[in-house]
Coordinates of C-alpha atoms in Angstrom, one line a residue:
M145 CA 58.0 150.1 310.5
T146 CA 60.9 148.4 312.3
A147 CA 61.6 144.7 312.1
S148 CA 60.2 144.1 315.6
E149 CA 57.1 146.1 314.9
E150 CA 56.6 144.3 311.6
Q151 CA 56.9 141.0 313.4
T152 CA 54.4 142.1 316.0
A153 CA 51.9 143.0 313.2
I154 CA 52.3 139.5 311.7
T155 CA 50.0 136.9 313.2
R156 CA 49.6 133.2 312.7
A157 CA 46.3 133.9 311.0
S158 CA 48.1 135.8 308.3
V159 CA 50.9 133.3 307.7
G160 CA 49.5 130.0 309.1
L161 CA 47.7 127.0 307.7
R162 CA 44.4 128.9 307.4
S163 CA 45.9 131.8 305.5
E164 CA 45.9 132.1 301.7
R165 CA 49.4 130.6 301.6
G166 CA 48.4 127.9 304.1
P167 CA 47.9 125.0 301.6
V168 CA 51.4 125.6 300.2
L169 CA 52.9 125.7 303.7
L170 CA 51.0 122.4 304.5
A171 CA 52.4 120.8 301.3
V172 CA 55.9 121.9 302.3
M173 CA 55.4 120.5 305.8
L174 CA 54.1 117.1 304.4
S175 CA 57.1 117.0 302.0
I176 CA 59.6 117.7 304.8
G177 CA 57.8 115.3 307.0
L178 CA 58.8 112.5 304.5
V179 CA 62.5 113.2 305.1
A180 CA 62.0 113.9 308.9
I181 CA 60.2 110.7 309.7
D182 CA 62.6 108.7 307.5
S183 CA 65.5 110.0 309.5
T184 CA 64.2 108.4 312.7
I185 CA 61.9 105.5 311.7
L186 CA 64.5 103.1 310.2
A187 CA 66.9 102.9 313.2
T188 CA 64.4 101.0 315.4
A189 CA 63.7 98.5 312.6
V190 CA 67.2 97.5 311.8
P191 CA 67.1 94.2 313.8
A192 CA 63.9 93.2 312.0
V193 CA 65.3 94.1 308.6
V194 CA 68.5 92.2 309.2
G195 CA 66.6 89.2 310.6
D196 CA 64.5 89.1 307.4
L197 CA 67.0 89.9 304.7
G198 CA 70.3 89.1 306.4
G199 CA 73.4 91.1 305.6
F200 CA 74.3 92.3 309.1
T201 CA 77.7 93.6 307.9
Q202 CA 76.1 95.6 305.2
F203 CA 73.3 97.3 307.1
P204 CA 75.3 100.5 307.9
W205 CA 75.1 101.2 304.2
L206 CA 71.3 101.7 304.6
F207 CA 72.2 105.0 306.2
S208 CA 75.5 105.8 304.4
V209 CA 74.2 105.5 300.9
Y210 CA 71.2 107.6 301.7
L211 CA 73.5 110.3 303.2
L212 CA 75.8 110.1 300.1
T213 CA 73.1 110.5 297.4
Q214 CA 71.2 113.1 299.4
A215 CA 74.2 115.3 300.0
V216 CA 75.7 115.3 296.5
A217 CA 72.4 115.9 294.9
V218 CA 71.5 119.0 296.9
P219 CA 73.7 121.6 295.1
V220 CA 72.6 120.3 291.7
Y221 CA 69.0 120.5 292.6
G222 CA 69.5 124.0 294.0
K223 CA 70.9 125.3 290.7
V224 CA 68.2 123.6 288.7
A225 CA 65.6 125.2 290.8
D226 CA 67.0 128.6 290.2
L227 CA 66.9 128.0 286.5
F228 CA 63.6 126.3 286.0
G229 CA 61.7 126.9 289.3
R230 CA 61.1 125.1 292.6
K231 CA 57.9 123.3 291.7
P232 CA 59.3 120.8 289.1
V233 CA 62.3 120.1 291.3
M234 CA 60.1 119.5 294.4
L235 CA 57.8 117.2 292.4
L236 CA 60.8 115.3 291.1
G237 CA 62.1 114.9 294.6
I238 CA 58.8 113.7 296.0
G239 CA 58.4 111.3 293.0
L240 CA 61.9 109.8 293.5
F241 CA 61.3 109.5 297.3
V242 CA 58.0 107.8 296.8
V243 CA 59.3 105.4 294.1
G244 CA 62.3 104.6 296.3
S245 CA 60.1 104.0 299.3
L246 CA 57.9 101.6 297.3
L247 CA 60.9 99.7 296.0
C248 CA 62.4 99.5 299.5
G249 CA 59.2 98.0 300.7
V250 CA 59.4 95.2 298.2
A251 CA 63.2 94.7 298.5
W252 CA 64.3 91.1 298.3
G253 CA 67.7 91.4 299.8
M254 CA 70.0 93.7 301.6
G255 CA 71.8 94.6 298.4
S256 CA 68.5 95.7 296.7
L257 CA 67.4 97.6 299.8
I258 CA 70.6 99.6 299.8
A259 CA 70.3 100.4 296.1
F260 CA 66.7 101.6 296.6
R261 CA 67.7 103.6 299.6
A262 CA 70.0 105.5 297.2
I263 CA 66.9 106.4 295.2
Q264 CA 65.3 107.7 298.4
G265 CA 68.3 109.8 299.1
L266 CA 68.2 111.3 295.6
G267 CA 64.6 112.3 296.4
A268 CA 65.4 113.7 299.8
G269 CA 68.2 115.8 298.3
A270 CA 65.5 117.7 296.5
V271 CA 62.7 117.8 299.0
Q272 CA 64.4 119.3 302.0
P273 CA 66.2 122.3 300.3
M274 CA 63.2 122.9 298.0
G275 CA 60.9 123.0 301.0
M276 CA 63.0 125.6 302.7
T277 CA 63.5 127.6 299.4
I278 CA 59.8 127.7 298.8
V279 CA 59.3 129.1 302.3
G280 CA 61.9 131.7 301.6
D281 CA 60.1 132.6 298.3
I282 CA 56.6 133.1 299.6
Y283 CA 57.3 134.6 303.1
S284 CA 59.2 137.7 304.1
M285 CA 62.1 137.5 306.6
A286 CA 59.7 138.7 309.4
E287 CA 57.0 136.2 308.4
R288 CA 59.5 133.4 308.5
A289 CA 60.0 134.1 312.2
K290 CA 56.4 132.8 312.6
V291 CA 56.5 130.1 309.9
Q292 CA 59.6 128.5 311.4
G293 CA 57.4 127.2 314.2
Y294 CA 55.4 125.2 311.7
I295 CA 58.5 123.7 310.1
A296 CA 60.1 123.0 313.5
S297 CA 56.9 121.2 314.6
V298 CA 57.4 118.7 311.7
W299 CA 60.8 117.7 313.0
A300 CA 59.6 117.6 316.6
T301 CA 56.7 115.3 315.7
A302 CA 58.9 113.1 313.6
S303 CA 61.4 112.6 316.5
V304 CA 58.5 111.1 318.5
V305 CA 56.4 109.4 315.8
G306 CA 59.3 108.0 313.8
P307 CA 60.8 105.6 316.3
T308 CA 57.3 104.7 317.6
L309 CA 56.1 103.7 314.2
G310 CA 59.3 101.9 313.4
G311 CA 58.9 99.8 316.6
V312 CA 55.1 99.2 316.0
F313 CA 55.6 98.1 312.4
S314 CA 58.5 95.9 313.2
D315 CA 56.8 94.2 316.2
Y316 CA 53.2 93.9 315.0
L317 CA 53.1 94.2 311.2
T318 CA 56.2 94.1 309.0
W319 CA 59.3 96.4 308.7
R320 CA 58.2 97.0 305.1
W321 CA 55.5 99.4 306.3
I322 CA 58.2 101.8 307.5
F323 CA 58.6 102.5 303.7
F324 CA 55.0 102.0 302.6
V325 CA 53.8 104.7 305.0
N326 CA 55.6 107.3 302.8
L327 CA 53.4 106.6 299.8
P328 CA 50.1 108.3 301.0
I329 CA 52.1 111.2 302.6
G330 CA 54.1 111.8 299.4
L331 CA 51.2 111.6 297.1
A332 CA 49.2 114.0 299.3
A333 CA 52.1 116.5 299.3
A334 CA 52.6 116.2 295.5
W335 CA 48.9 116.8 294.9
M336 CA 48.8 119.9 297.0
I337 CA 52.0 121.3 295.4
I338 CA 50.4 120.7 291.9
R339 CA 47.1 122.3 292.9
R340 CA 48.1 125.2 295.1
F341 CA 51.7 126.3 294.4
D342 CA 52.2 128.7 291.5
E343 CA 55.3 130.5 290.7
Q344 CA 56.4 132.9 288.0
V345 CA 59.6 131.7 286.3
E346 CA 61.4 133.6 283.6
R347 CA 61.5 131.4 280.5
R348 CA 64.7 131.7 278.6
P349 CA 67.4 129.5 277.2
H350 CA 69.9 128.1 279.7
R351 CA 73.3 126.5 279.4
I352 CA 73.3 123.6 281.8
D353 CA 76.6 123.1 283.6
Y354 CA 76.8 119.3 282.9
A355 CA 80.5 119.1 283.4
G356 CA 80.4 121.0 286.8
S357 CA 77.5 118.9 288.0
A358 CA 79.2 115.6 287.1
L359 CA 82.5 116.6 288.7
L360 CA 80.8 117.9 291.9
S361 CA 78.7 114.8 292.2
A362 CA 81.6 112.4 291.6
G363 CA 84.0 114.3 293.8
G364 CA 81.4 114.8 296.5
V365 CA 80.5 111.0 296.6
L366 CA 84.2 110.1 296.9
L367 CA 84.9 112.7 299.5
L368 CA 82.0 111.6 301.7
L369 CA 82.7 107.9 301.0
G370 CA 86.3 108.4 302.1
L371 CA 85.3 110.2 305.3
L372 CA 82.5 107.7 306.2
E373 CA 84.6 104.6 305.5
G374 CA 88.0 105.8 306.6
G375 CA 89.1 104.0 309.8
V376 CA 86.1 101.7 309.5
R377 CA 86.2 99.7 306.2
W378 CA 89.9 100.6 305.6
A379 CA 92.7 102.3 307.5
W380 CA 93.2 106.0 307.0
A381 CA 96.7 105.5 305.6
S382 CA 95.7 102.5 303.4
P383 CA 96.0 102.5 299.6
A384 CA 92.2 102.4 299.4
S385 CA 91.7 105.5 301.6
L386 CA 94.5 107.4 299.8
A387 CA 93.1 106.5 296.4
V388 CA 89.5 107.5 297.3
L389 CA 90.4 110.8 299.0
G390 CA 93.0 111.6 296.3
A391 CA 90.5 111.1 293.5
A392 CA 88.0 113.3 295.4
V393 CA 90.5 116.1 295.6
V394 CA 91.4 115.8 291.9
L395 CA 87.7 115.9 290.9
L396 CA 86.8 118.8 293.2
V397 CA 89.8 120.8 291.9
G398 CA 88.7 120.1 288.4
F399 CA 85.2 121.2 289.4
A400 CA 86.6 124.5 290.8
L401 CA 88.4 125.2 287.5
V402 CA 85.3 124.4 285.4
E403 CA 83.1 126.7 287.5
R404 CA 85.3 129.6 286.7
R405 CA 84.5 129.3 283.0
A406 CA 80.9 127.9 283.1
A407 CA 78.2 130.2 281.7
E408 CA 75.7 129.2 284.5
P409 CA 77.8 127.3 287.1
V410 CA 76.1 124.9 289.4
L411 CA 77.9 126.6 292.4
P412 CA 78.9 130.1 291.3
P413 CA 82.3 131.2 292.6
W414 CA 80.8 134.4 294.1
I415 CA 79.1 132.2 296.7
F416 CA 82.4 131.7 298.4
R417 CA 83.1 135.4 298.5
N418 CA 79.8 136.3 300.1
R419 CA 80.3 136.9 303.9
V420 CA 76.7 136.0 304.8
L421 CA 76.7 132.7 302.9
N422 CA 80.1 131.7 304.2
A423 CA 79.2 132.4 307.8
S424 CA 75.9 130.5 307.5
S425 CA 77.5 127.6 305.8
A426 CA 80.2 127.4 308.3
G427 CA 77.6 127.4 311.1
S428 CA 75.7 124.5 309.4
L429 CA 79.0 122.6 308.9
V430 CA 79.9 122.8 312.6
V431 CA 76.4 121.9 313.7
G432 CA 76.6 118.9 311.4
V433 CA 79.8 117.8 313.1
L434 CA 78.3 118.2 316.6
M435 CA 75.1 116.4 315.7
L436 CA 77.1 113.3 314.9
G437 CA 78.8 113.4 318.2
L438 CA 75.4 113.2 319.9
T439 CA 73.5 110.9 317.6
S440 CA 76.2 108.4 317.3
Y441 CA 77.7 108.2 320.8
V442 CA 75.1 109.4 323.3
P443 CA 72.7 106.3 322.8
L444 CA 75.8 104.0 322.8
Y445 CA 77.0 105.5 326.1
A446 CA 73.5 105.2 327.6
Q447 CA 73.2 101.5 326.7
T448 CA 76.8 100.2 327.2
V449 CA 78.1 102.4 330.1
L450 CA 74.9 103.4 331.9
H451 CA 73.2 100.1 331.2
H452 CA 69.8 101.3 329.8
D453 CA 67.8 99.6 327.2
A454 CA 67.6 100.9 323.6
V455 CA 64.3 102.7 324.0
T456 CA 65.4 104.5 327.2
A457 CA 68.7 105.4 325.6
G458 CA 66.9 106.9 322.7
L459 CA 65.1 109.2 325.1
A460 CA 68.4 110.9 326.1
L461 CA 69.0 111.8 322.4
A462 CA 65.3 112.8 322.0
A463 CA 66.1 115.7 324.3
M464 CA 68.2 117.2 321.5
T465 CA 65.3 116.9 319.0
I466 CA 63.0 118.6 321.5
G467 CA 65.4 121.5 322.2
W468 CA 66.1 122.2 318.5
P469 CA 62.4 122.9 317.5
I470 CA 61.9 125.0 320.6
A471 CA 64.8 127.3 319.6
A472 CA 63.9 127.3 315.9
T473 CA 60.3 128.4 316.8
T474 CA 61.5 131.3 319.0
S475 CA 64.6 132.3 317.0
G476 CA 62.7 134.7 314.8
R477 CA 61.8 137.1 317.5
F478 CA 65.5 137.3 318.4
Y479 CA 67.1 137.8 315.0
L480 CA 64.5 140.4 314.2
S481 CA 65.1 142.3 317.4
V482 CA 68.8 141.8 318.2
G483 CA 70.2 140.6 314.9
F484 CA 71.6 137.4 313.5
R485 CA 75.0 137.6 315.2
A486 CA 73.6 138.0 318.7
T487 CA 71.1 135.1 318.1
A488 CA 73.9 132.9 316.8
L489 CA 76.1 133.8 319.8
M490 CA 73.3 132.9 322.1
G491 CA 73.0 129.6 320.3
A492 CA 76.7 129.0 320.6
A493 CA 76.6 129.8 324.3
F494 CA 73.9 127.1 324.8
A495 CA 76.0 124.6 322.8
V496 CA 79.1 125.4 324.8
A497 CA 77.2 125.0 328.1
G498 CA 75.7 121.7 326.9
A499 CA 79.1 120.4 325.8
A500 CA 80.6 121.5 329.2
L501 CA 77.9 119.7 331.1
L502 CA 78.4 116.6 328.9
L503 CA 82.0 116.4 330.1
T504 CA 80.7 115.8 333.7
V505 CA 78.8 112.6 332.7
D506 CA 80.4 109.5 334.1
P507 CA 79.4 105.8 334.7
G508 CA 77.5 106.8 337.8
S509 CA 75.4 109.5 336.1
S510 CA 71.6 109.3 335.7
L511 CA 69.9 109.3 332.3
V512 CA 68.6 112.9 333.1
H513 CA 72.3 114.0 333.6
L514 CA 73.0 112.6 330.1
A515 CA 69.8 114.1 328.5
A516 CA 70.3 117.6 329.9
P517 CA 73.4 118.4 327.8
C518 CA 71.6 117.1 324.7
F519 CA 68.7 119.4 325.4
L520 CA 71.0 122.4 325.8
M521 CA 72.9 121.6 322.7
G522 CA 69.7 121.1 320.7
I523 CA 68.6 124.6 321.7
G524 CA 72.0 125.9 320.6
F525 CA 71.7 124.2 317.3
G526 CA 68.3 125.7 316.7
Y527 CA 69.5 129.3 317.5
V528 CA 72.4 128.8 315.0
A529 CA 71.1 126.7 312.2
S530 CA 67.6 128.1 311.7
P531 CA 68.7 131.8 311.5
A532 CA 71.6 130.9 309.3
V533 CA 69.3 129.5 306.6
V534 CA 67.1 132.7 306.8
A535 CA 70.1 134.9 306.6
A536 CA 71.5 133.0 303.6
Q537 CA 68.1 133.2 301.8
S538 CA 67.7 136.9 302.6
A539 CA 71.1 137.8 301.3
V540 CA 70.3 136.8 297.7
T541 CA 67.5 137.3 295.1
W542 CA 65.1 134.7 293.9
K543 CA 67.4 133.6 291.0
D544 CA 70.1 132.5 293.5
R545 CA 68.0 131.4 296.5
G546 CA 68.0 127.8 295.6
V547 CA 71.8 127.7 295.3
A548 CA 72.2 129.6 298.6
T549 CA 69.8 127.2 300.5
A550 CA 71.4 124.1 298.9
A551 CA 74.9 125.3 299.8
N552 CA 73.9 125.7 303.4
M553 CA 72.4 122.2 303.6
F554 CA 75.3 120.7 301.7
A555 CA 77.7 122.1 304.3
R556 CA 75.7 120.4 307.1
S557 CA 76.0 117.1 305.2
V558 CA 79.7 117.5 304.8
G559 CA 79.9 118.4 308.5
S560 CA 78.1 115.2 309.4
A561 CA 80.6 113.1 307.4
L562 CA 83.5 115.0 309.0
G563 CA 82.0 114.2 312.4
V564 CA 81.8 110.5 311.5
A565 CA 85.5 110.6 310.5
A566 CA 86.8 112.7 313.4
F567 CA 84.8 111.2 316.2
G568 CA 85.3 107.7 315.0
A569 CA 89.1 108.2 314.7
I570 CA 89.2 109.6 318.3
A571 CA 87.1 106.8 319.8
N572 CA 89.0 104.1 318.0
G573 CA 92.4 105.7 318.9
V574 CA 91.5 105.6 322.6
V575 CA 90.3 102.0 322.3
A576 CA 93.5 101.0 320.4
A577 CA 95.6 102.3 323.2
R578 CA 93.8 100.1 325.6
V579 CA 93.2 96.9 323.6
A580 CA 95.9 94.8 322.0
G581 CA 95.4 93.8 318.5
K582 CA 92.5 94.7 316.1
V583 CA 90.0 97.2 317.5
P584 CA 86.6 95.5 317.8
D585 CA 83.2 97.1 317.2
L586 CA 82.5 99.7 319.8
E587 CA 79.2 98.0 320.7
R588 CA 81.1 94.9 321.9
L589 CA 83.5 96.7 324.2
P590 CA 83.1 96.6 328.0
A591 CA 82.0 99.7 329.8
S592 CA 85.5 100.2 331.3
T593 CA 87.0 100.6 327.8
L594 CA 84.1 102.3 326.2
D595 CA 83.7 105.0 328.8
P596 CA 87.1 106.8 328.2
A597 CA 86.7 106.4 324.4
I598 CA 83.3 108.1 324.3
H599 CA 84.5 110.7 326.9
A600 CA 87.2 111.6 324.5
V601 CA 84.5 112.2 321.9
F602 CA 82.7 114.4 324.3
V603 CA 85.9 116.5 324.8
A604 CA 86.2 116.9 321.0
S605 CA 82.5 118.0 320.9
A606 CA 83.4 120.7 323.4
V607 CA 86.2 121.9 321.2
F608 CA 83.8 122.1 318.2
A609 CA 81.2 123.9 320.3
L610 CA 83.9 126.6 321.1
L611 CA 84.5 126.8 317.3
L612 CA 80.8 127.6 316.9
V613 CA 81.4 130.8 318.9
A614 CA 83.9 131.9 316.3
V615 CA 81.5 131.1 313.5
A616 CA 78.7 133.1 315.3
V617 CA 81.0 136.1 315.6
A618 CA 81.5 136.0 311.8
M619 CA 77.7 136.3 311.2
P620 CA 76.5 139.8 310.3
R621 CA 74.4 141.7 312.7
R622 CA 71.7 142.5 310.1
V623 CA 71.0 141.3 306.6
E624 CA 69.3 143.6 304.2
P625 CA 66.9 141.6 302.0
A626 CA 68.2 141.4 298.4
T627 CA 65.9 142.6 295.7

């Protein structure tokens, strides 16, 4: 039976929520829903949080610390899951996320809220990769072509429900409910994982790579911190920036040396020699960069240059979160019939088309004109990122699938941090050339100054979109499932 014939034989009844594996899929969807909703619900509540707790200058750290802890924890969780199983790591992640949410809900100041967001990030670092790894474990490559629709629906729903709930809680109840709402969802997901998910794990002694884990975590934190805060909290050439990034390089070089001798390395060196994993991680990294160009600057352009309110501006970005799930849902039929490379090239073509259309946006454009490129790029991301994860998981056996999935998601986090650094430097550079003295916050700039600054970011996005074509070419046409 060919791949396309196998896919035709697979129905939603055999892999969906009513199937034998349905309860596990539902548990995974609930778990990923925690992370998906959290990624959108807080943004609309920031004014209410700041109004209650103060700390306006600190509130960006509500997002940065979450990204930092989530990103650096992902590779460690992936390795632990390959050693001891997905179930304990998933339960640990849900537990940390729920505890962090509870603590965020009772936070007494901005400092404590930031600290508790770090705990949430540690939980999210386990939940998202473990959810995708479990899907890779219990479904074949052809079955995942159908299952991706369920996972994509979680993100699509969260993109609509998250901002709505954030606004409702902030306006009619209290912003603290944006965290409390995670408790029943997390507890339900944990209960279903405990009751319905069983896995066979080979029980044998392991030599935990403590040194590698510590070096990777510390080096990753400093690298992401340097990229996120460079050009914002300190100048790129300042002693602080050089010290942070220099220390990150030293720690990561030390990590690479330790991994060469570790009995069970947290990131085995062979990962970086595997063509499929390298191509899939490169695709995720570039997608991460491009996502930041949209999520950070499209709403700002809509509000400041096109003069729309915050809610309307958010609709332009929502077009991306609609396009991505559509592509993720339909990508399976393409990579099974024409292969991973052709599917990724199709996604890259959509991304390039969207980036090119974005270059035509100007102060006289309509909101639809701004949303259309976001929609096209979202479709492109879906046709690149979703098949990339499937390819990476299929190229390795069970004992390495957690590491492979984690490496892919870690690459996207690093790409996001690189996007923050690169696009921020570009926008600030244009502003600095037009404004004498210290560069103010972008939100405070007049439209005449902000328009060329963000347009420069859009030009950079087009360049990265072209880079996505090169990454797609590097993808293999087919991936034979490892046994």
